[in-house]
C-alpha atoms as an extended CHARMM CRD file, in Angstrom:
* protein
*
       121  EXT
         1         1  MET       CA            120.1250000000       79.2130000000       38.7730000000  PROA      1               0.0000000000
         2         2  GLU       CA            119.8060000000       77.3760000000       35.4810000000  PROA      2               0.0000000000
         3         3  ILE       CA            123.0130000000       77.1340000000       33.4640000000  PROA      3               0.0000000000
         4         4  ASN       CA            122.3520000000       77.1540000000       29.7340000000  PROA      4               0.0000000000
         5         5  PHE       CA            125.6030000000       75.5360000000       28.5500000000  PROA      5               0.0000000000
         6         6  ASN       CA            127.6410000000       72.4490000000       29.4050000000  PROA      6               0.0000000000
         7         7  ILE       CA            129.8310000000       73.5020000000       32.3280000000  PROA      7               0.0000000000
         8         8  LYS       CA            131.4230000000       70.0570000000       32.5280000000  PROA      8               0.0000000000
         9         9  GLN       CA            133.0260000000       70.5640000000       29.1390000000  PROA      9               0.0000000000
        10        10  ALA       CA            134.7210000000       73.6720000000       30.5230000000  PROA      10              0.0000000000
        11        11  MET       CA            135.6590000000       71.7110000000       33.6700000000  PROA      11              0.0000000000
        12        12  LEU       CA            133.6930000000       74.2050000000       35.7740000000  PROA      12              0.0000000000
        13        13  THR       CA            131.9010000000       73.1090000000       38.8890000000  PROA      13              0.0000000000
        14        14  LYS       CA            128.4970000000       74.2520000000       40.0690000000  PROA      14              0.0000000000
        15        15  ALA       CA            130.3200000000       76.1070000000       42.8560000000  PROA      15              0.0000000000
        16        16  ASP       CA            132.4660000000       77.9370000000       40.2400000000  PROA      16              0.0000000000
        17        17  MET       CA            129.3380000000       78.9370000000       38.3340000000  PROA      17              0.0000000000
        18        18  LYS       CA            127.5240000000       80.0040000000       41.5090000000  PROA      18              0.0000000000
        19        19  LYS       CA            130.4240000000       82.2980000000       42.4170000000  PROA      19              0.0000000000
        20        20  MET       CA            130.7450000000       83.7250000000       38.9050000000  PROA      20              0.0000000000
        21        21  VAL       CA            126.9880000000       84.3080000000       38.5170000000  PROA      21              0.0000000000
        22        22  ALA       CA            126.9180000000       86.0250000000       41.9450000000  PROA      22              0.0000000000
        23        23  ASN       CA            129.7950000000       88.2670000000       40.7900000000  PROA      23              0.0000000000
        24        24  HSD       CA            127.9060000000       88.9720000000       37.5600000000  PROA      24              0.0000000000
        25        25  ASN       CA            124.8200000000       90.0080000000       39.5120000000  PROA      25              0.0000000000
        26        26  ARG       CA            126.8660000000       92.2500000000       41.8280000000  PROA      26              0.0000000000
        27        27  SER       CA            128.5930000000       93.7570000000       38.7850000000  PROA      27              0.0000000000
        28        28  GLN       CA            125.2390000000       94.6140000000       37.2120000000  PROA      28              0.0000000000
        29        29  VAL       CA            124.0980000000       96.3740000000       40.3970000000  PROA      29              0.0000000000
        30        30  ALA       CA            127.4150000000       98.2380000000       40.6780000000  PROA      30              0.0000000000
        31        31  ASN       CA            127.2110000000       99.3660000000       37.0360000000  PROA      31              0.0000000000
        32        32  ALA       CA            123.6260000000      100.5620000000       37.5170000000  PROA      32              0.0000000000
        33        33  ASN       CA            124.7470000000      102.5960000000       40.5270000000  PROA      33              0.0000000000
        34        34  ASP       CA            127.8830000000      103.8810000000       38.7490000000  PROA      34              0.0000000000
        35        35  GLU       CA            130.0900000000      102.1090000000       41.3160000000  PROA      35              0.0000000000
        36        36  LEU       CA            133.3610000000      100.2410000000       40.9220000000  PROA      36              0.0000000000
        37        37  PHE       CA            133.2490000000       96.4580000000       41.2070000000  PROA      37              0.0000000000
        38        38  ASP       CA            136.6690000000       94.7870000000       41.3490000000  PROA      38              0.0000000000
        39        39  PRO       CA            136.4370000000       91.1810000000       42.5530000000  PROA      39              0.0000000000
        40        40  LYS       CA            139.0900000000       88.5130000000       42.6890000000  PROA      40              0.0000000000
        41        41  PRO       CA            139.0550000000       86.1050000000       39.7160000000  PROA      41              0.0000000000
        42        42  ALA       CA            136.9190000000       83.0240000000       40.3590000000  PROA      42              0.0000000000
        43        43  VAL       CA            138.6180000000       80.6130000000       37.9360000000  PROA      43              0.0000000000
        44        44  LYS       CA            141.6420000000       80.3190000000       35.7090000000  PROA      44              0.0000000000
        45        45  LEU       CA            141.1760000000       78.6300000000       32.3290000000  PROA      45              0.0000000000
        46        46  PHE       CA            143.9990000000       77.8470000000       29.9490000000  PROA      46              0.0000000000
        47        47  ASP       CA            144.8200000000       76.1650000000       26.6500000000  PROA      47              0.0000000000
        48        48  CYS       CA            147.0030000000       73.1960000000       27.6220000000  PROA      48              0.0000000000
        49        49  ALA       CA            148.5200000000       73.0640000000       24.1120000000  PROA      49              0.0000000000
        50        50  GLY       CA            148.9530000000       76.7930000000       23.6300000000  PROA      50              0.0000000000
        51        51  ALA       CA            149.7130000000       80.0860000000       25.3260000000  PROA      51              0.0000000000
        52        52  SER       CA            146.1710000000       81.3290000000       26.0350000000  PROA      52              0.0000000000
        53        53  THR       CA            144.9800000000       81.9960000000       29.6010000000  PROA      53              0.0000000000
        54        54  TRP       CA            141.7810000000       83.4800000000       31.0270000000  PROA      54              0.0000000000
        55        55  LEU       CA            141.1520000000       84.6960000000       34.5650000000  PROA      55              0.0000000000
        56        56  ILE       CA            137.3760000000       84.8210000000       34.8300000000  PROA      56              0.0000000000
        57        57  SER       CA            135.6300000000       86.8070000000       37.5550000000  PROA      57              0.0000000000
        58        58  GLU       CA            132.0140000000       86.7160000000       36.4240000000  PROA      58              0.0000000000
        59        59  CYS       CA            129.7230000000       84.8430000000       34.0750000000  PROA      59              0.0000000000
        60        60  ASP       CA            126.0220000000       84.8740000000       33.2770000000  PROA      60              0.0000000000
        61        61  GLU       CA            123.8970000000       81.7360000000       32.9810000000  PROA      61              0.0000000000
        62        62  ASN       CA            124.4380000000       81.6250000000       29.1970000000  PROA      62              0.0000000000
        63        63  GLY       CA            128.2300000000       81.5450000000       29.3510000000  PROA      63              0.0000000000
        64        64  TYR       CA            129.0910000000       85.1680000000       28.6420000000  PROA      64              0.0000000000
        65        65  ALA       CA            132.0310000000       85.8080000000       30.9470000000  PROA      65              0.0000000000
        66        66  PHE       CA            134.2060000000       88.7630000000       31.9090000000  PROA      66              0.0000000000
        67        67  GLY       CA            137.8160000000       88.5770000000       32.9090000000  PROA      67              0.0000000000
        68        68  LEU       CA            141.4500000000       89.0330000000       31.9990000000  PROA      68              0.0000000000
        69        69  CYS       CA            142.1310000000       87.4430000000       28.6170000000  PROA      69              0.0000000000
        70        70  ASP       CA            145.5940000000       86.5790000000       27.3310000000  PROA      70              0.0000000000
        71        71  LEU       CA            145.8180000000       84.9530000000       23.9080000000  PROA      71              0.0000000000
        72        72  GLY       CA            149.5880000000       84.6760000000       24.1730000000  PROA      72              0.0000000000
        73        73  TRP       CA            150.3580000000       87.6670000000       21.9160000000  PROA      73              0.0000000000
        74        74  GLY       CA            151.8630000000       89.8280000000       24.6540000000  PROA      74              0.0000000000
        75        75  GLN       CA            148.7870000000       92.0300000000       25.0710000000  PROA      75              0.0000000000
        76        76  PRO       CA            146.5200000000       90.7290000000       27.8480000000  PROA      76              0.0000000000
        77        77  GLU       CA            143.3220000000       92.7060000000       28.2660000000  PROA      77              0.0000000000
        78        78  LEU       CA            140.1580000000       92.8750000000       30.2970000000  PROA      78              0.0000000000
        79        79  GLY       CA            137.1560000000       91.8470000000       28.2490000000  PROA      79              0.0000000000
        80        80  TYR       CA            134.3640000000       89.4370000000       27.5310000000  PROA      80              0.0000000000
        81        81  VAL       CA            134.5900000000       85.8600000000       26.3470000000  PROA      81              0.0000000000
        82        82  TYR       CA            131.8600000000       83.3780000000       25.4620000000  PROA      82              0.0000000000
        83        83  ILE       CA            132.7120000000       80.1410000000       27.2550000000  PROA      83              0.0000000000
        84        84  PRO       CA            130.7390000000       77.8490000000       24.8590000000  PROA      84              0.0000000000
        85        85  GLU       CA            132.8170000000       79.3100000000       22.0250000000  PROA      85              0.0000000000
        86        86  LEU       CA            136.0400000000       78.5050000000       23.9160000000  PROA      86              0.0000000000
        87        87  ILE       CA            134.7750000000       74.9530000000       24.4030000000  PROA      87              0.0000000000
        88        88  GLU       CA            133.9600000000       74.6450000000       20.6940000000  PROA      88              0.0000000000
        89        89  ALA       CA            137.2570000000       76.1390000000       19.5290000000  PROA      89              0.0000000000
        90        90  LEU       CA            139.6030000000       74.4180000000       21.9640000000  PROA      90              0.0000000000
        91        91  GLY       CA            137.7960000000       71.1940000000       22.8680000000  PROA      91              0.0000000000
        92        92  TRP       CA            139.9520000000       68.9470000000       25.0520000000  PROA      92              0.0000000000
        93        93  ARG       CA            142.6780000000       71.6140000000       25.1700000000  PROA      93              0.0000000000
        94        94  LEU       CA            140.5810000000       73.9040000000       27.3990000000  PROA      94              0.0000000000
        95        95  ASN       CA            141.4150000000       73.2230000000       31.0250000000  PROA      95              0.0000000000
        96        96  LYS       CA            140.7420000000       74.7420000000       34.4010000000  PROA      96              0.0000000000
        97        97  ASP       CA            143.6260000000       75.2790000000       36.8030000000  PROA      97              0.0000000000
        98        98  ARG       CA            142.3010000000       73.3030000000       39.7500000000  PROA      98              0.0000000000
        99        99  TYR       CA            144.9720000000       74.7190000000       42.0450000000  PROA      99              0.0000000000
       100       100  PHE       CA            144.4550000000       78.3890000000       41.2430000000  PROA      100             0.0000000000
       101       101  GLN       CA            143.5720000000       80.5260000000       44.2690000000  PROA      101             0.0000000000
       102       102  ALA       CA            143.2300000000       84.2100000000       43.5320000000  PROA      102             0.0000000000
       103       103  ASP       CA            145.2080000000       86.3330000000       45.9740000000  PROA      103             0.0000000000
       104       104  LYS       CA            144.6900000000       89.6900000000       44.2400000000  PROA      104             0.0000000000
       105       105  LEU       CA            141.8620000000       91.7340000000       42.7790000000  PROA      105             0.0000000000
       106       106  MET       CA            141.2380000000       91.5460000000       39.0320000000  PROA      106             0.0000000000
       107       107  SER       CA            142.6400000000       95.0720000000       38.5500000000  PROA      107             0.0000000000
       108       108  GLU       CA            145.9130000000       93.9910000000       40.1930000000  PROA      108             0.0000000000
       109       109  TYR       CA            146.2210000000       90.9430000000       37.9400000000  PROA      109             0.0000000000
       110       110  ALA       CA            145.4790000000       93.1650000000       34.9170000000  PROA      110             0.0000000000
       111       111  LYS       CA            148.1230000000       95.7240000000       35.9200000000  PROA      111             0.0000000000
       112       112  GLY       CA            150.7370000000       93.0140000000       36.3820000000  PROA      112             0.0000000000
       113       113  ALA       CA            149.8050000000       91.2650000000       33.1340000000  PROA      113             0.0000000000
       114       114  ARG       CA            150.0710000000       94.4820000000       31.1440000000  PROA      114             0.0000000000
       115       115  ALA       CA            153.5020000000       95.1730000000       32.6540000000  PROA      115             0.0000000000
       116       116  GLU       CA            154.7640000000       91.6270000000       31.9290000000  PROA      116             0.0000000000
       117       117  GLY       CA            152.9530000000       91.0970000000       28.6360000000  PROA      117             0.0000000000
       118       118  ARG       CA            151.2770000000       87.9610000000       30.0000000000  PROA      118             0.0000000000
       119       119  ILE       CA            149.1490000000       86.6780000000       32.8300000000  PROA      119             0.0000000000
       120       120  ASN       CA            151.3200000000       85.5150000000       35.7080000000  PROA      120             0.0000000000
       121       121  ALA       CA            148.9430000000       83.6990000000       38.0430000000  PROA      121             0.0000000000
């Protein structure tokens, strides 16, 4: 697995990337077979000087990630984010919650976030 962006800037570990790339690969297989894939989030990223939060479940080697995205506007949604763009836009403000341990599936976090208007994880 060759990562094509600076994971240290996003405070991601090789273990984080390994898990997210594995989820990405499983997601691709599930999509090809028209099956549901609903993993637990692998990492939680946040803007330490703002209200944005991302629960990321999968990522390819280039930094295209899928997860629950909350920009702090009261409308969290499942979608894609480009991690190198987050790094460029937020710089030092982008942090990883080192203590985050997912205890629910992504769909459960999404349902709760939509009901509350924010990610509560």
